[in-house]
Amino acid sequence: MADDVIEILDTTGIQRALTRIAHEILERNRGTDDLLLVGIRTGGIYIANALQKKIAEIEGQTVPVGTVDITMYRDDLGSRANLSVGKTDIPFKLSGKQVVLVDDVLFTGRTIRAAMDALVDFGRPLTIQLAILVDRGHRELPIRPDFVGRNLPTSRSEQIEVEFDDEKIPQSVTLHK
Amino acid sequence: MNFPHKNIIGIKEMTAEEINFILDSAESFKEINRRDIKKVPTLRGKTIINLFFEASTRTRTSFEIAGKRMSADTINISASGSSVAKGETLEDTAKNIEAMNADAIVMRHSASGACEYLAKRLDCAIVNAGDGMHEHPSQALLDAFTIREHKGKIEGLTVAIIGDITHSRVVRSNIYCLSKLGAKVRVAGPGTMLPPGIDKLGCEAYTNIDEAIKGSDVVMMLRIQRERQGAPLIPSVREYCKFFSLTEERLKLAKEDAIVMHPGPINRGVELPTSIADGPQNVILDQVENGVAVRMALLYLACGGEKLQD
């Protein structure tokens, strides 16, 4: 179906939003001590990597990035078509750390709930904060992001797509009606 | 991809793509087994029954741990001490279990085809944990997983499987699995333990173990399954050892970096000596560790998603 596509953020817009989020993360956590980023598979990983780069540019420190796959923490076992489980890779201790959970789009909040359940299975972080590129609303759980690239009121039937290039650098955010 | 099977009966019915999907999933599950808190809520509220009509330590424990690490309720039933001993039929036993709303039955049975028989009559998922001389899919999958982990791939490898080929369900599943993934499979054993026509499954058959081992990447030793043999098929264990046990000299015929596998239980000093069983080339305990991850993947795939026809 040839539907309406509206560009919400272009490459520069995304870079500006990520730069601001990186500054906000550093401000809130007073630098990079005990700071960890965890990206949610798969879009969140690329955003987390981009934030890691931004933070390195600002502070000269490379903060560790982990990845979490939430398939095993879903509250529905899904249909047979999406049974694929990805790998969770958190090669560091979470206990006592400031963990920034990163995802590209925040919608119902169920993914974040699942990701938080996964994180606490790895230890007891001092805090879990949430960084999101696009918040499209329609929360079904009491979850609120700490760092947001763009707030975007949407209707439930619309779709948000974040495009990445071959190097997994975010290129554009589009709204599909 | 779309994994279509609700029942895991045999490797024969699977495509290479499906096998790789299971192995890839198992890799994700393996990480859980090395966490401090080895549990995820994936199968919370699911009930898995281990119905074992034959002796088993490894497979039953492995399936039980696999279910528990994914938060399923796992219950073990063994034939002795159950109503099977009172003369109940297999179908009745299974239907009674299903009536208690079990989501999956993991079964081991001495009759080849027992799992398929149940799968046709029950709605809950059936996972084959070994049926007679037919198949032992979870073992073949964990073997493939272990080979892939050590060798980085399966395609193009030469795998020699040695021992009692006739009575081994492990061999049959492994021949299907490894040849579908592109490996060359050789089987070797005494003529009385080599079924005629085994080469039609896609392997080469040898009666000389040295020829089978020569140049192979993987040497898999099997136990002589005396419990399945009627009349003795070998004159004596001593004679069997002389011709078919893996010695240090024979292992040198394989590639230098060859790995030695065994599905267990090992008869030390029969199939292979302690020096090899505990030697640097053995990956036997890796097989056991990987078994849990592979079985987690199987139970997840069997219990998850909508029930489809299989």
Tab-separated table of C-alpha atoms in Angstrom:
chain	number	residue	atom	x	y	z
A	1	MET	CA	0.000	0.000	0.000
A	2	ALA	CA	1.468	3.316	-1.022
A	3	ASP	CA	0.798	5.165	2.183
A	4	ASP	CA	1.773	8.569	3.481
A	5	VAL	CA	5.313	8.768	4.760
A	6	ILE	CA	6.415	11.748	6.812
A	7	GLU	CA	10.027	12.264	7.762
A	8	ILE	CA	10.298	13.114	11.440
A	9	LEU	CA	14.079	13.273	11.807
A	10	ASP	CA	16.812	13.245	9.186
A	11	THR	CA	20.441	12.241	9.738
A	12	THR	CA	21.459	15.610	11.138
A	13	GLY	CA	18.361	15.790	13.305
A	14	ILE	CA	19.141	12.371	14.777
A	15	GLN	CA	22.771	13.365	15.414
A	16	ARG	CA	21.652	16.568	17.197
A	17	ALA	CA	19.176	14.629	19.339
A	18	LEU	CA	21.823	12.033	20.242
A	19	THR	CA	24.356	14.747	21.111
A	20	ARG	CA	21.829	16.326	23.460
A	21	ILE	CA	20.932	12.979	25.035
A	22	ALA	CA	24.638	12.234	25.541
A	23	HIS	CA	25.076	15.555	27.343
A	24	GLU	CA	21.981	14.935	29.450
A	25	ILE	CA	23.195	11.459	30.427
A	26	LEU	CA	26.580	12.876	31.453
A	27	GLU	CA	24.961	15.721	33.356
A	28	ARG	CA	22.577	13.460	35.241
A	29	ASN	CA	25.277	10.918	36.113
A	30	ARG	CA	28.067	13.486	36.709
A	31	GLY	CA	30.397	11.987	34.129
A	32	THR	CA	31.105	8.438	33.098
A	33	ASP	CA	31.986	6.807	36.441
A	34	ASP	CA	29.993	3.595	36.909
A	35	LEU	CA	28.063	4.399	33.730
A	36	LEU	CA	26.937	1.576	31.432
A	37	LEU	CA	24.798	1.528	28.309
A	38	VAL	CA	22.593	-1.446	27.453
A	39	GLY	CA	20.894	-1.509	24.056
A	40	ILE	CA	17.728	-3.498	23.439
A	41	ARG	CA	17.916	-5.781	20.403
A	42	THR	CA	18.248	-4.768	17.681
A	43	GLY	CA	17.573	-1.077	17.012
A	44	GLY	CA	18.491	-0.094	20.568
A	45	ILE	CA	21.967	-1.574	20.162
A	46	TYR	CA	22.776	0.746	17.284
A	47	ILE	CA	21.470	3.771	19.189
A	48	ALA	CA	23.519	2.688	22.239
A	49	ASN	CA	26.633	2.422	20.047
A	50	ALA	CA	25.961	5.897	18.639
A	51	LEU	CA	25.571	7.276	22.180
A	52	GLN	CA	28.807	5.579	23.228
A	53	LYS	CA	30.571	7.413	20.401
A	54	LYS	CA	29.001	10.757	21.363
A	55	ILE	CA	29.979	10.321	25.009
A	56	ALA	CA	33.544	9.461	23.965
A	57	GLU	CA	33.689	12.637	21.866
A	58	ILE	CA	32.521	14.731	24.806
A	59	GLU	CA	34.324	13.138	27.749
A	60	GLY	CA	37.092	11.126	26.115
A	61	GLN	CA	35.887	8.034	27.978
A	62	THR	CA	34.494	4.902	26.334
A	63	VAL	CA	31.610	3.556	28.391
A	64	PRO	CA	30.848	-0.163	28.074
A	65	VAL	CA	27.871	-1.173	25.931
A	66	GLY	CA	25.924	-4.374	26.490
A	67	THR	CA	23.003	-5.856	24.603
A	68	VAL	CA	19.846	-7.420	25.913
A	69	ASP	CA	17.401	-9.653	24.037
A	70	ILE	CA	13.945	-9.577	25.567
A	71	THR	CA	12.368	-12.524	23.742
A	72	MET	CA	12.701	-14.737	26.796
A	73	TYR	CA	11.032	-12.126	28.986
A	74	ARG	CA	7.981	-11.431	26.858
A	75	ASP	CA	4.566	-11.548	28.490
A	76	ASP	CA	3.176	-13.354	25.453
A	77	LEU	CA	4.963	-16.224	23.807
A	78	GLY	CA	4.103	-14.724	20.457
A	79	SER	CA	3.273	-16.564	17.326
A	80	ARG	CA	5.435	-19.209	15.785
A	81	ALA	CA	6.756	-16.645	13.333
A	82	ASN	CA	8.633	-14.634	15.941
A	83	LEU	CA	10.169	-17.294	18.094
A	84	SER	CA	13.728	-16.264	17.219
A	85	VAL	CA	15.763	-15.585	20.319
A	86	GLY	CA	18.760	-13.318	20.017
A	87	LYS	CA	21.809	-13.239	22.197
A	88	THR	CA	22.065	-11.256	25.389
A	89	ASP	CA	25.577	-10.016	25.966
A	90	ILE	CA	26.291	-8.188	29.192
A	91	PRO	CA	29.984	-8.859	29.814
A	92	PHE	CA	30.199	-6.722	32.943
A	93	LYS	CA	28.722	-6.601	36.441
A	94	LEU	CA	25.595	-4.506	36.738
A	95	SER	CA	25.500	-4.354	40.532
A	96	GLY	CA	26.135	-0.859	41.834
A	97	LYS	CA	26.223	0.680	38.335
A	98	GLN	CA	24.228	3.432	36.650
A	99	VAL	CA	22.626	1.595	33.762
A	100	VAL	CA	21.143	3.487	30.835
A	101	LEU	CA	18.768	1.274	28.898
A	102	VAL	CA	18.601	2.367	25.256
A	103	ASP	CA	15.951	1.724	22.614
A	104	ASP	CA	14.984	3.390	19.358
A	105	VAL	CA	11.208	3.706	19.752
A	106	LEU	CA	9.154	3.749	22.958
A	107	PHE	CA	5.555	2.617	22.478
A	108	THR	CA	3.539	0.505	24.958
A	109	GLY	CA	6.419	0.118	27.415
A	110	ARG	CA	6.137	-3.669	27.464
A	111	THR	CA	9.551	-4.117	25.867
A	112	ILE	CA	11.083	-1.888	28.549
A	113	ARG	CA	9.331	-3.867	31.298
A	114	ALA	CA	10.796	-7.067	29.841
A	115	ALA	CA	14.247	-5.514	29.484
A	116	MET	CA	14.228	-4.340	33.102
A	117	ASP	CA	13.281	-7.844	34.235
A	118	ALA	CA	16.217	-9.157	32.209
A	119	LEU	CA	18.616	-6.601	33.723
A	120	VAL	CA	17.745	-7.394	37.319
A	121	ASP	CA	18.495	-11.053	36.587
A	122	PHE	CA	22.090	-9.948	36.058
A	123	GLY	CA	22.477	-8.026	39.273
A	124	ARG	CA	21.257	-5.007	41.193
A	125	PRO	CA	22.024	-1.802	39.316
A	126	LEU	CA	22.133	1.387	41.359
A	127	THR	CA	19.754	2.970	38.869
A	128	ILE	CA	18.166	2.027	35.563
A	129	GLN	CA	17.542	5.022	33.314
A	130	LEU	CA	15.853	4.989	29.954
A	131	ALA	CA	17.078	6.733	26.801
A	132	ILE	CA	14.818	6.706	23.731
A	133	LEU	CA	15.199	8.191	20.258
A	134	VAL	CA	11.453	8.548	19.620
A	135	ASP	CA	8.647	8.410	22.169
A	136	ARG	CA	5.408	7.807	20.314
A	137	GLY	CA	3.100	7.541	23.346
A	138	HIS	CA	0.360	4.921	24.037
A	139	ARG	CA	1.922	3.553	27.192
A	140	GLU	CA	0.274	0.486	28.681
A	141	LEU	CA	2.535	0.377	31.738
A	142	PRO	CA	3.733	3.067	34.165
A	143	ILE	CA	7.026	3.641	32.343
A	144	ARG	CA	8.551	7.028	31.532
A	145	PRO	CA	11.788	7.746	29.644
A	146	ASP	CA	14.565	9.824	31.236
A	147	PHE	CA	16.103	10.978	27.960
A	148	VAL	CA	14.062	11.505	24.795
A	149	GLY	CA	15.189	12.455	21.296
A	150	ARG	CA	11.767	13.448	20.037
A	151	ASN	CA	8.278	13.264	21.522
A	152	LEU	CA	5.881	12.352	18.771
A	153	PRO	CA	2.128	12.057	19.293
A	154	THR	CA	0.890	9.253	17.032
A	155	SER	CA	-2.240	7.263	16.487
A	156	ARG	CA	-2.080	3.556	17.234
A	157	SER	CA	-2.481	2.590	13.602
A	158	GLU	CA	0.537	4.615	12.495
A	159	GLN	CA	4.003	3.121	12.356
A	160	ILE	CA	7.357	4.596	13.222
A	161	GLU	CA	10.404	3.369	11.360
A	162	VAL	CA	14.008	4.034	12.199
A	163	GLU	CA	16.314	3.386	9.261
A	164	PHE	CA	19.962	2.445	9.657
A	165	ASP	CA	22.672	2.382	7.014
A	166	ASP	CA	25.069	-0.507	6.405
A	167	GLU	CA	27.285	0.640	9.262
A	168	LYS	CA	24.214	0.672	11.517
A	169	ILE	CA	24.271	4.427	11.897
A	170	PRO	CA	20.738	5.836	12.237
A	171	GLN	CA	19.742	7.676	9.064
A	172	SER	CA	16.139	8.717	9.419
A	173	VAL	CA	12.970	8.417	11.469
A	174	THR	CA	9.781	8.215	9.449
A	175	LEU	CA	6.096	8.086	10.285
A	176	HIS	CA	3.933	5.788	8.162
A	177	LYS	CA	0.225	6.562	8.202
B	1	MET	CA	12.418	-17.898	10.010
B	2	ASN	CA	9.229	-19.720	10.802
B	3	PHE	CA	9.797	-22.893	12.822
B	4	PRO	CA	6.868	-25.088	11.885
B	5	HIS	CA	7.255	-28.120	14.148
B	6	LYS	CA	5.306	-28.483	17.356
B	7	ASN	CA	6.590	-32.028	17.855
B	8	ILE	CA	10.273	-32.871	17.801
B	9	ILE	CA	10.244	-36.476	16.626
B	10	GLY	CA	13.339	-36.861	14.485
B	11	ILE	CA	15.982	-35.033	12.497
B	12	LYS	CA	14.859	-36.837	9.344
B	13	GLU	CA	11.830	-34.542	9.080
B	14	MET	CA	13.841	-31.332	9.544
B	15	THR	CA	15.460	-29.116	6.937
B	16	ALA	CA	18.997	-27.779	7.257
B	17	GLU	CA	17.520	-24.322	7.811
B	18	GLU	CA	15.424	-25.586	10.720
B	19	ILE	CA	18.399	-27.381	12.263
B	20	ASN	CA	20.479	-24.206	12.045
B	21	PHE	CA	17.618	-22.247	13.576
B	22	ILE	CA	17.611	-24.598	16.587
B	23	LEU	CA	21.402	-24.354	16.931
B	24	ASP	CA	21.316	-20.547	16.714
B	25	SER	CA	18.567	-20.405	19.324
B	26	ALA	CA	20.562	-22.742	21.561
B	27	GLU	CA	23.464	-20.319	21.418
B	28	SER	CA	21.260	-17.660	22.974
B	29	PHE	CA	20.106	-20.071	25.643
B	30	LYS	CA	23.645	-21.148	26.462
B	31	GLU	CA	24.393	-17.698	27.841
B	32	ILE	CA	21.668	-18.136	30.498
B	33	ASN	CA	23.367	-21.255	31.840
B	34	ARG	CA	26.467	-19.253	32.675
B	35	ARG	CA	24.707	-16.457	34.536
B	36	ASP	CA	24.712	-16.121	38.310
B	37	ILE	CA	20.929	-16.361	38.230
B	38	LYS	CA	20.264	-19.203	35.808
B	39	LYS	CA	16.594	-18.620	35.174
B	40	VAL	CA	14.402	-16.756	32.713
B	41	PRO	CA	10.596	-16.507	32.838
B	42	THR	CA	10.060	-17.679	29.240
B	43	LEU	CA	7.967	-20.792	29.918
B	44	ARG	CA	6.323	-19.637	33.122
B	45	GLY	CA	3.064	-21.491	33.619
B	46	LYS	CA	3.910	-24.276	31.187
B	47	THR	CA	3.939	-27.875	32.369
B	48	ILE	CA	6.429	-30.311	30.895
B	49	ILE	CA	6.270	-34.016	31.702
B	50	ASN	CA	9.361	-36.184	31.362
B	51	LEU	CA	7.975	-39.621	30.606
B	52	PHE	CA	10.860	-42.065	30.656
B	53	PHE	CA	10.300	-45.741	29.953
B	54	GLU	CA	14.026	-46.431	29.805
B	55	ALA	CA	16.906	-45.679	32.137
B	56	SER	CA	18.494	-42.274	31.714
B	57	THR	CA	20.550	-39.897	33.793
B	58	ARG	CA	21.944	-37.342	31.390
B	59	THR	CA	19.027	-36.834	29.048
B	60	ARG	CA	16.342	-36.754	31.730
B	61	THR	CA	18.298	-34.413	33.998
B	62	SER	CA	19.220	-32.264	31.049
B	63	PHE	CA	15.601	-31.886	29.924
B	64	GLU	CA	14.496	-31.251	33.502
B	65	ILE	CA	17.108	-28.541	34.040
B	66	ALA	CA	16.308	-27.052	30.630
B	67	GLY	CA	12.635	-26.728	31.537
B	68	LYS	CA	13.350	-25.376	35.011
B	69	ARG	CA	15.779	-22.725	33.769
B	70	MET	CA	12.964	-21.387	31.616
B	71	SER	CA	10.559	-21.447	34.602
B	72	ALA	CA	8.389	-24.325	33.344
B	73	ASP	CA	7.110	-26.858	35.849
B	74	THR	CA	8.809	-30.134	35.033
B	75	ILE	CA	7.611	-33.452	36.392
B	76	ASN	CA	9.420	-36.753	35.992
B	77	ILE	CA	7.660	-40.050	35.522
B	78	SER	CA	9.580	-43.272	35.138
B	79	ALA	CA	7.995	-46.515	34.066
B	80	SER	CA	8.841	-48.396	37.224
B	81	GLY	CA	6.721	-47.015	40.017
B	82	SER	CA	4.030	-45.711	37.639
B	83	SER	CA	0.779	-47.247	36.476
B	84	VAL	CA	2.675	-48.633	33.469
B	85	ALA	CA	3.813	-51.312	35.869
B	86	LYS	CA	0.118	-52.079	36.458
B	87	GLY	CA	-0.501	-52.797	32.786
B	88	GLU	CA	-1.697	-49.441	31.425
B	89	THR	CA	-1.108	-48.868	27.717
B	90	LEU	CA	1.195	-46.143	26.473
B	91	GLU	CA	-1.665	-44.255	24.887
B	92	ASP	CA	-3.734	-44.314	28.080
B	93	THR	CA	-0.810	-43.161	30.194
B	94	ALA	CA	-0.102	-40.301	27.815
B	95	LYS	CA	-3.757	-39.272	27.484
B	96	ASN	CA	-4.077	-39.165	31.258
B	97	ILE	CA	-1.063	-36.888	31.442
B	98	GLU	CA	-2.479	-34.684	28.729
B	99	ALA	CA	-5.806	-34.508	30.585
B	100	MET	CA	-3.895	-32.755	33.367
B	101	ASN	CA	-3.176	-30.016	30.809
B	102	ALA	CA	0.468	-30.710	30.198
B	103	ASP	CA	1.952	-28.538	27.462
B	104	ALA	CA	4.669	-30.938	26.395
B	105	ILE	CA	5.641	-34.541	26.967
B	106	VAL	CA	9.304	-35.455	26.669
B	107	MET	CA	9.395	-39.186	26.121
B	108	ARG	CA	11.950	-41.948	25.983
B	109	HIS	CA	10.691	-45.360	24.991
B	110	SER	CA	12.218	-48.665	23.935
B	111	ALA	CA	9.923	-48.966	20.911
B	112	SER	CA	10.983	-47.234	17.707
B	113	GLY	CA	8.199	-44.935	16.584
B	114	ALA	CA	6.581	-44.579	20.021
B	115	CYS	CA	6.868	-40.780	19.896
B	116	GLU	CA	5.320	-40.502	16.483
B	117	TYR	CA	2.513	-42.798	17.609
B	118	LEU	CA	1.724	-40.443	20.487
B	119	ALA	CA	2.149	-37.298	18.407
B	120	LYS	CA	-0.631	-38.517	16.126
B	121	ARG	CA	-2.992	-39.091	19.040
B	122	LEU	CA	-2.290	-36.187	21.380
B	123	ASP	CA	-2.633	-32.438	21.096
B	124	CYS	CA	0.233	-31.492	23.399
B	125	ALA	CA	3.754	-31.226	22.038
B	126	ILE	CA	5.829	-34.420	21.969
B	127	VAL	CA	9.592	-34.236	22.229
B	128	ASN	CA	11.523	-37.399	21.455
B	129	ALA	CA	14.196	-38.140	24.040
B	130	GLY	CA	15.124	-41.380	22.287
B	131	ASP	CA	12.806	-44.023	20.850
B	132	GLY	CA	14.184	-47.515	20.442
B	133	MET	CA	16.597	-47.758	17.541
B	134	HIS	CA	14.930	-44.883	15.666
B	135	GLU	CA	16.118	-41.397	16.616
B	136	HIS	CA	17.542	-39.322	19.459
B	137	PRO	CA	17.187	-35.826	17.989
B	138	SER	CA	18.319	-33.774	20.984
B	139	GLN	CA	21.583	-35.759	21.143
B	140	ALA	CA	22.338	-35.190	17.449
B	141	LEU	CA	21.582	-31.488	17.818
B	142	LEU	CA	23.849	-31.077	20.833
B	143	ASP	CA	26.557	-32.995	18.972
B	144	ALA	CA	26.206	-30.678	15.983
B	145	PHE	CA	26.222	-27.669	18.307
B	146	THR	CA	29.430	-28.881	19.977
B	147	ILE	CA	31.124	-29.593	16.646
B	148	ARG	CA	30.131	-26.167	15.332
B	149	GLU	CA	31.427	-24.546	18.506
B	150	HIS	CA	34.821	-26.234	18.257
B	151	LYS	CA	35.283	-26.244	14.493
B	152	GLY	CA	33.429	-23.045	13.620
B	153	LYS	CA	31.384	-24.868	10.979
B	154	ILE	CA	30.040	-28.272	10.037
B	155	GLU	CA	30.066	-28.135	6.270
B	156	GLY	CA	32.992	-30.002	4.756
B	157	LEU	CA	34.040	-31.816	7.944
B	158	THR	CA	34.569	-35.556	8.135
B	159	VAL	CA	32.953	-37.244	11.128
B	160	ALA	CA	33.751	-40.856	12.052
B	161	ILE	CA	31.212	-42.619	14.256
B	162	ILE	CA	32.421	-45.902	15.719
B	163	GLY	CA	30.719	-48.658	17.645
B	164	ASP	CA	27.379	-50.421	17.687
B	165	ILE	CA	25.805	-48.792	14.652
B	166	THR	CA	22.787	-51.109	14.414
B	167	HIS	CA	21.355	-50.433	17.822
B	168	SER	CA	22.227	-46.770	18.058
B	169	ARG	CA	19.549	-44.148	17.629
B	170	VAL	CA	22.262	-41.564	18.218
B	171	VAL	CA	23.955	-42.661	14.985
B	172	ARG	CA	20.801	-42.444	12.925
B	173	SER	CA	19.979	-38.937	14.137
B	174	ASN	CA	23.589	-37.877	13.690
B	175	ILE	CA	23.790	-39.177	10.123
B	176	TYR	CA	20.660	-37.203	9.187
B	177	CYS	CA	21.771	-34.102	11.037
B	178	LEU	CA	25.413	-33.922	9.964
B	179	SER	CA	24.820	-34.866	6.345
B	180	LYS	CA	22.048	-32.267	6.054
B	181	LEU	CA	24.522	-29.710	7.367
B	182	GLY	CA	27.074	-30.745	4.756
B	183	ALA	CA	29.471	-32.984	6.689
B	184	LYS	CA	30.788	-36.311	5.464
B	185	VAL	CA	29.787	-39.085	7.855
B	186	ARG	CA	31.637	-42.387	8.190
B	187	VAL	CA	30.378	-45.196	10.374
B	188	ALA	CA	32.443	-48.156	11.510
B	189	GLY	CA	31.865	-51.198	13.657
B	190	PRO	CA	31.954	-54.994	13.643
B	191	GLY	CA	30.061	-56.479	10.696
B	192	THR	CA	27.392	-57.778	13.058
B	193	MET	CA	26.734	-54.257	14.297
B	194	LEU	CA	26.630	-52.619	10.868
B	195	PRO	CA	23.134	-52.804	9.405
B	196	PRO	CA	23.078	-53.538	5.673
B	197	GLY	CA	21.999	-50.500	3.672
B	198	ILE	CA	23.119	-47.963	6.287
B	199	ASP	CA	25.053	-46.192	3.521
B	200	LYS	CA	21.695	-45.337	1.925
B	201	LEU	CA	21.169	-42.835	4.760
B	202	GLY	CA	24.047	-40.830	3.357
B	203	CYS	CA	27.171	-42.168	5.052
B	204	GLU	CA	30.102	-44.440	4.271
B	205	ALA	CA	30.324	-47.736	6.153
B	206	TYR	CA	33.618	-49.330	7.252
B	207	THR	CA	34.491	-52.503	9.117
B	208	ASN	CA	38.007	-51.260	9.682
B	209	ILE	CA	38.121	-48.525	12.288
B	210	ASP	CA	41.516	-47.214	11.129
B	211	GLU	CA	40.172	-46.436	7.668
B	212	ALA	CA	37.197	-44.638	9.148
B	213	ILE	CA	39.304	-42.518	11.501
B	214	LYS	CA	41.944	-41.604	8.931
B	215	GLY	CA	41.878	-37.879	8.233
B	216	SER	CA	38.666	-37.208	10.150
B	217	ASP	CA	37.903	-33.988	12.035
B	218	VAL	CA	35.640	-35.589	14.606
B	219	VAL	CA	35.787	-39.059	16.161
B	220	MET	CA	32.598	-40.079	17.901
B	221	MET	CA	32.742	-43.257	19.968
B	222	LEU	CA	29.624	-45.198	20.961
B	223	ARG	CA	28.797	-47.622	23.718
B	224	ILE	CA	27.954	-51.246	22.874
B	225	GLN	CA	24.270	-51.431	23.680
B	226	ARG	CA	24.076	-54.838	25.254
B	227	GLU	CA	20.579	-54.190	26.578
B	228	ARG	CA	19.274	-54.018	23.003
B	229	GLN	CA	21.161	-56.994	21.599
B	230	GLY	CA	19.478	-60.362	21.603
B	231	ALA	CA	22.163	-62.943	20.881
B	232	PRO	CA	25.688	-61.668	21.505
B	233	LEU	CA	27.039	-59.930	18.413
B	234	ILE	CA	30.688	-60.059	19.424
B	235	PRO	CA	32.705	-63.017	20.710
B	236	SER	CA	33.988	-61.080	23.718
B	237	VAL	CA	34.480	-57.551	24.966
B	238	ARG	CA	38.226	-58.175	24.853
B	239	GLU	CA	38.118	-58.983	21.195
B	240	TYR	CA	35.906	-55.978	20.486
B	241	CYS	CA	38.412	-53.747	22.255
B	242	LYS	CA	41.261	-55.092	20.214
B	243	PHE	CA	39.638	-54.108	16.929
B	244	PHE	CA	37.259	-51.290	17.732
B	245	SER	CA	38.437	-49.356	20.715
B	246	LEU	CA	40.024	-45.954	20.210
B	247	THR	CA	43.684	-46.017	21.145
B	248	GLU	CA	46.239	-43.218	21.166
B	249	GLU	CA	47.787	-44.715	17.999
B	250	ARG	CA	44.476	-44.850	16.203
B	251	LEU	CA	43.615	-41.302	17.224
B	252	LYS	CA	46.838	-40.149	15.556
B	253	LEU	CA	45.325	-41.221	12.227
B	254	ALA	CA	42.735	-38.481	12.570
B	255	LYS	CA	43.554	-34.830	11.922
B	256	GLU	CA	45.858	-33.312	14.474
B	257	ASP	CA	43.135	-31.005	15.784
B	258	ALA	CA	40.406	-33.672	15.739
B	259	ILE	CA	37.973	-33.735	18.636
B	260	VAL	CA	36.755	-36.857	20.425
B	261	MET	CA	33.092	-37.140	21.328
B	262	HIS	CA	30.942	-39.638	23.199
B	263	PRO	CA	27.220	-39.428	23.905
B	264	GLY	CA	27.659	-41.192	27.248
B	265	PRO	CA	27.502	-43.231	29.311
B	266	ILE	CA	31.145	-44.186	28.719
B	267	ASN	CA	32.426	-47.660	29.363
B	268	ARG	CA	35.968	-46.643	30.211
B	269	GLY	CA	38.489	-49.068	28.790
B	270	VAL	CA	36.018	-50.454	26.253
B	271	GLU	CA	35.278	-47.765	23.645
B	272	LEU	CA	38.129	-45.563	24.695
B	273	PRO	CA	40.767	-45.515	27.407
B	274	THR	CA	40.789	-43.042	30.273
B	275	SER	CA	43.769	-41.264	28.731
B	276	ILE	CA	41.598	-40.210	25.776
B	277	ALA	CA	38.345	-39.802	27.709
B	278	ASP	CA	40.075	-37.213	29.880
B	279	GLY	CA	42.620	-36.152	27.264
B	280	PRO	CA	43.050	-32.774	25.588
B	281	GLN	CA	41.046	-33.702	22.491
B	282	ASN	CA	37.916	-34.793	24.354
B	283	VAL	CA	34.868	-32.522	24.328
B	284	ILE	CA	32.611	-34.972	26.140
B	285	LEU	CA	31.631	-32.663	28.985
B	286	ASP	CA	31.110	-29.776	26.551
B	287	GLN	CA	28.525	-32.014	24.907
B	288	VAL	CA	26.773	-32.371	28.248
B	289	GLU	CA	26.846	-28.625	28.920
B	290	ASN	CA	25.570	-27.824	25.442
B	291	GLY	CA	22.851	-30.447	25.872
B	292	VAL	CA	21.035	-28.215	28.334
B	293	ALA	CA	21.120	-25.227	25.958
B	294	VAL	CA	19.938	-27.289	22.986
B	295	ARG	CA	17.103	-28.802	25.024
B	296	MET	CA	16.070	-25.356	26.229
B	297	ALA	CA	15.781	-24.345	22.583
B	298	LEU	CA	13.742	-27.465	21.769
B	299	LEU	CA	11.334	-27.014	24.671
B	300	TYR	CA	10.994	-23.324	23.882
B	301	LEU	CA	10.156	-24.088	20.265
B	302	ALA	CA	7.792	-26.917	21.215
B	303	CYS	CA	5.913	-24.961	23.905
B	304	GLY	CA	6.047	-21.501	22.403
B	305	GLY	CA	3.817	-19.972	19.801
B	306	GLU	CA	0.465	-21.064	18.535
B	307	LYS	CA	-0.141	-24.728	18.172
B	308	LEU	CA	0.201	-25.622	14.526
B	309	GLN	CA	-0.380	-28.894	12.808
B	310	ASP	CA	2.731	-30.989	12.614
